[in-house]
XYZ file of C-alpha atoms in Angstrom:
182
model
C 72.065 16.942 -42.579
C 75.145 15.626 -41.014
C 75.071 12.113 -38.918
C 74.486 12.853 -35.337
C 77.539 10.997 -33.003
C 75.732 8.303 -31.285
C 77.591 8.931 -28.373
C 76.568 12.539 -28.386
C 73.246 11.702 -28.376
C 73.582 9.356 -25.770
C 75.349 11.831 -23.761
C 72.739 14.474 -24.488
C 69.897 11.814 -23.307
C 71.367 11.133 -20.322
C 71.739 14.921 -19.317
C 67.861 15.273 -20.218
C 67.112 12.346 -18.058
C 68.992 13.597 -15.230
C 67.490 16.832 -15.297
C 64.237 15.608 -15.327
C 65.160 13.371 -12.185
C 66.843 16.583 -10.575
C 63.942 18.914 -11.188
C 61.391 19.824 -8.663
C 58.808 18.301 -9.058
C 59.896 15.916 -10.881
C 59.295 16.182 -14.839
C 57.389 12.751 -15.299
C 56.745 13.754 -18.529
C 59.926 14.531 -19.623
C 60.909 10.616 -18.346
C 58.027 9.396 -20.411
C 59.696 10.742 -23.471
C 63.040 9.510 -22.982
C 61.912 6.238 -21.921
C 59.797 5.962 -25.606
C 62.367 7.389 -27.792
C 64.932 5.525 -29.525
C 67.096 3.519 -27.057
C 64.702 3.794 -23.850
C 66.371 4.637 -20.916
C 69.070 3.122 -21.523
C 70.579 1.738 -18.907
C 69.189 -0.872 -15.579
C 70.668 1.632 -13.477
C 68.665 4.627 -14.914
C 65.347 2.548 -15.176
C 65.738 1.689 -11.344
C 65.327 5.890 -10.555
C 62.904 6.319 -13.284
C 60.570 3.450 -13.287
C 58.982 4.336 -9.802
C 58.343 8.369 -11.292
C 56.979 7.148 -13.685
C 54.556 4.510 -12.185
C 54.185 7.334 -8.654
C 55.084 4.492 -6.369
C 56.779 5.530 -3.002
C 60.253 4.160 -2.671
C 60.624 4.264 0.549
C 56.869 2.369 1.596
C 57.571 -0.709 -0.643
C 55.544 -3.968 0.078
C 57.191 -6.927 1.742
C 58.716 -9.225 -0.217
C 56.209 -11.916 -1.841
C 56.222 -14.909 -0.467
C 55.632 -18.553 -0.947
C 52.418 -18.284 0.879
C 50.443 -16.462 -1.808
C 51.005 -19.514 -4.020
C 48.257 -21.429 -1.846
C 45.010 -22.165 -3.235
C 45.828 -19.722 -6.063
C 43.463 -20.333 -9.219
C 46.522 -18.759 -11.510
C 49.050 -20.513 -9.914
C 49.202 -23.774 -12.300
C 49.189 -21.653 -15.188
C 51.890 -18.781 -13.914
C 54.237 -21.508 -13.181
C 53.522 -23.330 -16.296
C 54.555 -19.499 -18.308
C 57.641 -19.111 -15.746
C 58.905 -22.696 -16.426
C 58.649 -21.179 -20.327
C 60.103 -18.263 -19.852
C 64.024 -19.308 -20.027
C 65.001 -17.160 -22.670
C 64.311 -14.121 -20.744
C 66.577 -14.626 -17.877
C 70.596 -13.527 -18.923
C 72.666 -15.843 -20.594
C 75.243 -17.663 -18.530
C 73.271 -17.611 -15.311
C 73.980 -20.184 -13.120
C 70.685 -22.649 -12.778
C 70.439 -22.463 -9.126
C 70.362 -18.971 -9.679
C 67.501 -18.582 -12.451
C 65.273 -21.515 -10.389
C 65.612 -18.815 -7.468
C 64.088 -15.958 -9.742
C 62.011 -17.770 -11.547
C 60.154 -18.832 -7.826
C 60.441 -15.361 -7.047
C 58.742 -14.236 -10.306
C 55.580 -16.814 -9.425
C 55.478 -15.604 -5.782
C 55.752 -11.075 -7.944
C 52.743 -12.275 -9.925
C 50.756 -13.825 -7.484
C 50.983 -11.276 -4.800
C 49.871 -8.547 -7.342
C 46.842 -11.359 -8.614
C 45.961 -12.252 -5.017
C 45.571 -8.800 -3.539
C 43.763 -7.702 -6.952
C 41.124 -10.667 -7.197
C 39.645 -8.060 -9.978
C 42.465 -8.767 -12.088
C 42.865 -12.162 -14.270
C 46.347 -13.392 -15.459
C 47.157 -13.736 -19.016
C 49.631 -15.102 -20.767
C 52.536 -12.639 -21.441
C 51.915 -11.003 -18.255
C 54.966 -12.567 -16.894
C 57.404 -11.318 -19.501
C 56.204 -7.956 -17.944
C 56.815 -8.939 -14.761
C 60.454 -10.291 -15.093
C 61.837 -7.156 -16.549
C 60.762 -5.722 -13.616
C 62.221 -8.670 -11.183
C 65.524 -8.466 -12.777
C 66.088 -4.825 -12.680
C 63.894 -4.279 -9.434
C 64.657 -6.829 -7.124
C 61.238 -8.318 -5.627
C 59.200 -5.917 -3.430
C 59.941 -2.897 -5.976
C 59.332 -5.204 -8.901
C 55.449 -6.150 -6.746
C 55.143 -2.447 -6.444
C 54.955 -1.237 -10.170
C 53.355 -4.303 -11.040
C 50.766 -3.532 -8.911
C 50.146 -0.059 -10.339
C 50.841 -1.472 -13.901
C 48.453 -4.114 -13.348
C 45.431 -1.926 -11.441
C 45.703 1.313 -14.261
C 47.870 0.690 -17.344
C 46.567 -2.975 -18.189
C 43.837 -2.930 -16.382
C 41.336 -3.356 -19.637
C 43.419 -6.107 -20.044
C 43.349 -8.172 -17.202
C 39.356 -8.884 -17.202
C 37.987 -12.130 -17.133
C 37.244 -12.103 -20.918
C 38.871 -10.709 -23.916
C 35.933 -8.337 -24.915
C 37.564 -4.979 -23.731
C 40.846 -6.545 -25.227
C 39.425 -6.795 -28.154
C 37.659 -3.817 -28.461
C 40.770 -1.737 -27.778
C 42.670 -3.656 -30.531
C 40.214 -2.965 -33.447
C 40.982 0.899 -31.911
C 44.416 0.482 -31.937
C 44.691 -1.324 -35.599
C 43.235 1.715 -36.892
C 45.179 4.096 -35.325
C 48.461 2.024 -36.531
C 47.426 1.935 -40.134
C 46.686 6.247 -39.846
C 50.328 6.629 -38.855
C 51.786 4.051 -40.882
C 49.760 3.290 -43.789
């Protein structure tokens, strides 16, 4: 078994990405698998076409950008901005402060406007880390989009008011991990 040229796979990735994109319909599940295999989907700019197939939101009926308003009266909003203030590390290297305090109030305002139009849904912590990958690859209204769609299916069970579901899913999910890695 020869080595495989990393760039050859790469190459070979990117073609089975771009097919997927380029078929009709769509093959979402095609994206899925490229975007759990080794190296993801590799780049910001790929994530940007793939991300919305994969999460089925419209690109062209995006929400308006989140604003400062939905931080009013907010029951999360001590403890999202308390998590964003945290959250340095995951903002680039070498970007200028003005810059980050600008994304980071654009992250609170994201989470907020998914939260307040979801009153279903409780924030935990983490949930921002999930929410500024999207920001900084997104921009803001696409970044409220697939959070919202995240939010309402994916982690739903884990955005209830207790950690009972969350728990139950992770005694499932321990056993499952030790059957395929013992």
């Amino acid at each position: 078994n020869e080595a495989v040229d990393p760039g050859a796979r790469k190459r070979l990735k990117l073609l089975e990405i771009h097919r997927a994109l380029n078929a009709d319909p769509v093959d979402v599940e095609a994206l899925r698998r490229a975007a759990v295999s080794e190296g993801g989907l590799l780049t910001n700019e790929i994530r940007r076409k793939v991300w919305p197939k994969l999460l089925n939101v419209n690109v062209y009926n995006l929400p308006p950008k989140p604003g400062k308003a939905v931080r009013t009266n907010h029951k999360d909003y001590n403890q999202v901005l308390m998590d964003v203030k945290r959250s340095l590390s995951r903002f680039p290297q070498g970007m200028r402060v003005d810059q980050r305090v600008a994304l980071q109030q654009q992250l609170i305002d994201v989470i907020l406007y998914v939260l307040k139009g979801n009153p279903q849904l409780h924030y935990y912590q983490g949930y921002h880390d999930i929410a500024v990958t999207f920001l900084l690859v997104m921009g803001p209204r696409m970044a409220a989009a697939l959070l919202q769609i995240l939010s309402t299916h994916h982690l739903r069970d884990f955005m209830d008011n207790t950690m009972e579901n969350t728990k139950h899913i992770l005694n499932y999910l321990m056993a499952i991990l030790e059957q395929v890695k013992p």
